[in-house]
Coordinates of C-alpha atoms in Angstrom, one line a residue:
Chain A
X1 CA -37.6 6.3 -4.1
X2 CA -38.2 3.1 -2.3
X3 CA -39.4 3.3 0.9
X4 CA -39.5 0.4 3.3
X5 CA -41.4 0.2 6.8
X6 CA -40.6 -2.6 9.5
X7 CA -42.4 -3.2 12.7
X8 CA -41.7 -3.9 15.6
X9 CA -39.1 -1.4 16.6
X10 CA -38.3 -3.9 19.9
X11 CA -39.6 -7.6 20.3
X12 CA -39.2 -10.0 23.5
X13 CA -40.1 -13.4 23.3
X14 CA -39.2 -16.2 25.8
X15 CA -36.5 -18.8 24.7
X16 CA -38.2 -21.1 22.4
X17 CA -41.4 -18.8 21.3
X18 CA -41.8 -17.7 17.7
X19 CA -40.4 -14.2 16.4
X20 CA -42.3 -12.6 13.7
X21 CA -40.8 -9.4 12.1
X22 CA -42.8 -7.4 9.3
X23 CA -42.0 -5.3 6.5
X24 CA -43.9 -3.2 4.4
X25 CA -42.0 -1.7 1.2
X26 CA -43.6 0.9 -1.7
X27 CA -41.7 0.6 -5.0
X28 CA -43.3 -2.2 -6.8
X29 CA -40.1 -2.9 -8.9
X30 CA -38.2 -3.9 -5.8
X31 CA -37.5 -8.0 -6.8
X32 CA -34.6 -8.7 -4.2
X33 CA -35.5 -8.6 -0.4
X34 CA -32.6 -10.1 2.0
X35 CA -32.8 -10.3 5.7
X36 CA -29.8 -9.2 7.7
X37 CA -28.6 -9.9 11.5
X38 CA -26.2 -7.6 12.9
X39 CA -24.8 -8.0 16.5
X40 CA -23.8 -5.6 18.3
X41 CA -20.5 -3.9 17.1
X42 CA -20.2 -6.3 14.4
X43 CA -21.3 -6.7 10.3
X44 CA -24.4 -7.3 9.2
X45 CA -25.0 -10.6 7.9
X46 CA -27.4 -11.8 5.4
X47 CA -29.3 -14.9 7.4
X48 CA -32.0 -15.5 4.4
X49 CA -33.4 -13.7 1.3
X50 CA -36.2 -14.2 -1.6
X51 CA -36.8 -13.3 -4.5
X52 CA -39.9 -11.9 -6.2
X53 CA -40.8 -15.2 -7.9
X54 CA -41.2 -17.1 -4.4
X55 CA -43.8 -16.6 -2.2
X56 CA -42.0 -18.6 0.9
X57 CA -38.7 -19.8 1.3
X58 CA -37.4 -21.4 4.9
X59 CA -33.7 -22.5 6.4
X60 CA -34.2 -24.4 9.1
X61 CA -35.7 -22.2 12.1
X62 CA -35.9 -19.5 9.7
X63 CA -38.2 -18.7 7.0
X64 CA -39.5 -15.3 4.7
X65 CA -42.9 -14.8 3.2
X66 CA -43.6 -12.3 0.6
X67 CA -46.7 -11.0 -0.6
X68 CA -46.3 -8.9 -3.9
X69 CA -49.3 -7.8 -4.0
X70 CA -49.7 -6.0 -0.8
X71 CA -46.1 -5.3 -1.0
X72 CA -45.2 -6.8 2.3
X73 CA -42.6 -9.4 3.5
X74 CA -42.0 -11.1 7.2
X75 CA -39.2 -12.8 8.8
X76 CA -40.5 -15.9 10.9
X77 CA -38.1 -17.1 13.3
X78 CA -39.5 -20.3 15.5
X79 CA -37.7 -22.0 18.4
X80 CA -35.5 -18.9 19.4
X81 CA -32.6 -18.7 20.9
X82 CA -30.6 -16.4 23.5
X83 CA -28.3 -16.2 20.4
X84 CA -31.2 -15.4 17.8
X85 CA -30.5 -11.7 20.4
X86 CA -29.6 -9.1 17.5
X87 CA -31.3 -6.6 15.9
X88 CA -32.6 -7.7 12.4
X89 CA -33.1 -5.6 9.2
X90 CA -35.3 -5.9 6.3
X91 CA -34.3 -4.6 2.5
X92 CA -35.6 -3.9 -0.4
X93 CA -33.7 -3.9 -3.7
X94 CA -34.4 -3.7 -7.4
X95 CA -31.3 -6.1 -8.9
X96 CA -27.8 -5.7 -8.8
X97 CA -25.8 -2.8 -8.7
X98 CA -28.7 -1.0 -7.5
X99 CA -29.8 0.6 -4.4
X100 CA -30.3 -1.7 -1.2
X101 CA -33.0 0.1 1.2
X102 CA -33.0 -0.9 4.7
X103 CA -35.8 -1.2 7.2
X104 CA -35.5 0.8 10.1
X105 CA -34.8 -2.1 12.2
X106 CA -36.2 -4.7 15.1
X107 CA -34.3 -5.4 18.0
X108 CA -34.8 -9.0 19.3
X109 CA -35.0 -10.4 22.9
X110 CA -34.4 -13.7 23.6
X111 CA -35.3 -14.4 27.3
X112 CA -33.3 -17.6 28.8
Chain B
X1 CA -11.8 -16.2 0.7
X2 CA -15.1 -15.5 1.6
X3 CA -14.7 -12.0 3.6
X4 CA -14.7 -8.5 3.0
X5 CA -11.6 -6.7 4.9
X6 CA -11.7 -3.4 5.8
X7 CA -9.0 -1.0 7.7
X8 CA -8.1 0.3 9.7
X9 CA -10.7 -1.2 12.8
X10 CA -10.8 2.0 14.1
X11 CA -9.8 5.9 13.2
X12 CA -10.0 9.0 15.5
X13 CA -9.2 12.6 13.1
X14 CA -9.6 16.2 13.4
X15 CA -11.6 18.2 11.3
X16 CA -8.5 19.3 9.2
X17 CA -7.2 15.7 8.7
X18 CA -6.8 13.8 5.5
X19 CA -7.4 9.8 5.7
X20 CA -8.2 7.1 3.8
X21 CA -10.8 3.9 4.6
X22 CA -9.5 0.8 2.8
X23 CA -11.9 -2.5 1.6
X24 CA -10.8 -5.3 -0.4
X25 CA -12.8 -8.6 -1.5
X26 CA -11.8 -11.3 -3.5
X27 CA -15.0 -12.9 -4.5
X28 CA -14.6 -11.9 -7.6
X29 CA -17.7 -9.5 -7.2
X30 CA -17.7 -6.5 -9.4
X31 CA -20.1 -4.2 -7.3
X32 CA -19.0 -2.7 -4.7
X33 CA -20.8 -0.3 -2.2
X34 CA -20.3 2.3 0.8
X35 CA -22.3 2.5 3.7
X36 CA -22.8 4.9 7.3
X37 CA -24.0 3.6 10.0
X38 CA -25.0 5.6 12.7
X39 CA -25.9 3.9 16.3
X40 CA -29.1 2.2 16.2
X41 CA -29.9 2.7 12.8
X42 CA -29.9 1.1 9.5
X43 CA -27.0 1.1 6.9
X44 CA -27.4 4.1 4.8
X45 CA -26.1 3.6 1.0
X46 CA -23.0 6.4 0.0
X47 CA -22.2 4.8 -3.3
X48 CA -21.9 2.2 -5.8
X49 CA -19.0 1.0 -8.1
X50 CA -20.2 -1.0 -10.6
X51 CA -17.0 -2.7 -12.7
X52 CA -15.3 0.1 -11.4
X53 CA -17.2 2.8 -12.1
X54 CA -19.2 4.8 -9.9
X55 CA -22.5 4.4 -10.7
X56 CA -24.6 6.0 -7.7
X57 CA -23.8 8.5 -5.6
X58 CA -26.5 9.4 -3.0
X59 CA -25.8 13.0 -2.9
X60 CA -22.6 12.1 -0.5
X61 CA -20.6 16.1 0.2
X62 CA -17.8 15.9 -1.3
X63 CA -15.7 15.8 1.8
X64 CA -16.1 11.7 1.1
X65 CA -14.3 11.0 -2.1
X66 CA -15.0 7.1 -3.3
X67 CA -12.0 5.5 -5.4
X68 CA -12.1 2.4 -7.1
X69 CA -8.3 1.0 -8.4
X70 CA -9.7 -2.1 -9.5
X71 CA -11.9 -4.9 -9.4
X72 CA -11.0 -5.8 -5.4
X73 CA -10.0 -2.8 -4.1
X74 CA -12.4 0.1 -2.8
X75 CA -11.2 3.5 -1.1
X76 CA -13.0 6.6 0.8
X77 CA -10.8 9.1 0.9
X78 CA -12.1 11.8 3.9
X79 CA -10.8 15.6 4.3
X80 CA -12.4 18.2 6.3
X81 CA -14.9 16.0 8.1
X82 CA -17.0 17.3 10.3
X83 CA -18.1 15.7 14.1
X84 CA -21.6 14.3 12.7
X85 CA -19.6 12.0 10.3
X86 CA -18.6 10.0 13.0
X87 CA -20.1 6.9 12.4
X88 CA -19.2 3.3 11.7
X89 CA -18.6 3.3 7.8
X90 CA -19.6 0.0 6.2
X91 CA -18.6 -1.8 3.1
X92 CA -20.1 -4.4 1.0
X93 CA -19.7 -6.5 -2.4
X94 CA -22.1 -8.1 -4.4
X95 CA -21.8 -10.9 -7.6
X96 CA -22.5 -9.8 -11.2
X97 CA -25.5 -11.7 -11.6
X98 CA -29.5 -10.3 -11.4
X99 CA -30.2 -9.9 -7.3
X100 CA -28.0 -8.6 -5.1
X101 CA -26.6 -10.7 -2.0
X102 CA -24.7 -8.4 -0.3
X103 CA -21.6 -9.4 1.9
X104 CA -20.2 -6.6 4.2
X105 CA -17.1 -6.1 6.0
X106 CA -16.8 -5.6 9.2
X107 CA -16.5 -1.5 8.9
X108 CA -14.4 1.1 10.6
X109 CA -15.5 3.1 13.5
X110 CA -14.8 6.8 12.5
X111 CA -14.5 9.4 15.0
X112 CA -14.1 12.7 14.4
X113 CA -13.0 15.4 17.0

């Protein structure tokens, strides 16, 4: 099965630094990979995804880069804020209906 | 309405208790999905209606019994849980289309004494 691989566990950056979260995932059929937010005691929340067929994709402050062929996709976040403060996952999917396999996770810092 | 409701919030049970977690979307999605979450870890999938039916079931003991009444409507019916099931139960729903955006609820947090 698919196996995904996110790094770093814990990140603290100073209000207004650059964030940059990395995934690594092993099924080469995976096509979907969404980013999720989730503060603390609440849902998590899809904040940006791409697809296979798109190598970068950005929303304002946020953007995802993929690279197919070393399997291997990064959250960028620039210009943080103390509310960017969450822990973020990666996932890997192959298509609707289908499994959804998380990253193990990065909590993020935001330092005022 | 763009949300995916769950109850109840919260549930505390014994280990000889019947209850029922309750999700409802109307999206118009036709997947729906269950999810664990234990502290500080990721969402782990349970299962996966598709129009439905169940269509994965990640090797979930049957003590967690998935229903599916109809296309907004998703039930986990629990009996004879044990303590380490205690965890905040997640679920999601997802469009019919080829990738798979999904939108959670906001879970229940499951305790079981």
């Amino acid at each position: 099965g698919e196996n995904v691989e996110q790094h770093p566990s814990t990140l603290s950056v100073q209000e207004g630094d650059s964030a940059v979260i990395k995934c690594t995932y092993s099924d080469s059929a995976s096509n979907y990979f969404p980013w999720y937010k989730q503060e603390l005691g609440k849902r998590p929340q899809l904040i940006i995804d791409i697809r296979s067929n798109v190598g970068e994709k950005k929303d304002q402050r946020i953007a995802v880069t993929l690279n197919k062929t070393a399997k291997h996709f990064s959250l960028h976040i620039t210009e943080t804020q103390p509310e960017d403060s969450a822990v973020y996952f990666c996932a890997a999917s192959k298509g609707s209906y289908q499994k959804v396999t998380f990253g193990t996770g990065t909590k993020l810092q935001v330092i005022p | 309405d763009t949300e995916v409701t769950q109850t109840p919030k919260h549930l505390v049970m014994g280990m000889t208790n019947k209850k029922s977690l309750k999700c409802e979307q109307h999206m118009g999605h036709r997947a729906m999905y269950w999810y664990k979450q234990k502290a500080k870890k990721p969402p782990e999938l349970m299962f996966v209606y598709s129009y439905e039916k169940l269509s994965i079931n990640e090797s979930v003991p049957s003590r967690f019994s998935p229903e599916c009444p109809n296309s907004s409507l998703l039930n986990l019916h629990l009996h004879a849980l044990q303590p380490e099931d205690s965890a905040l139960y997640l679920c999601a729903s997802s469009q019919a289309d080829t990738y798979n955006e999904q939108f959670f609820g906001p879970g229940t947090r499951l305790t079981v004494l």
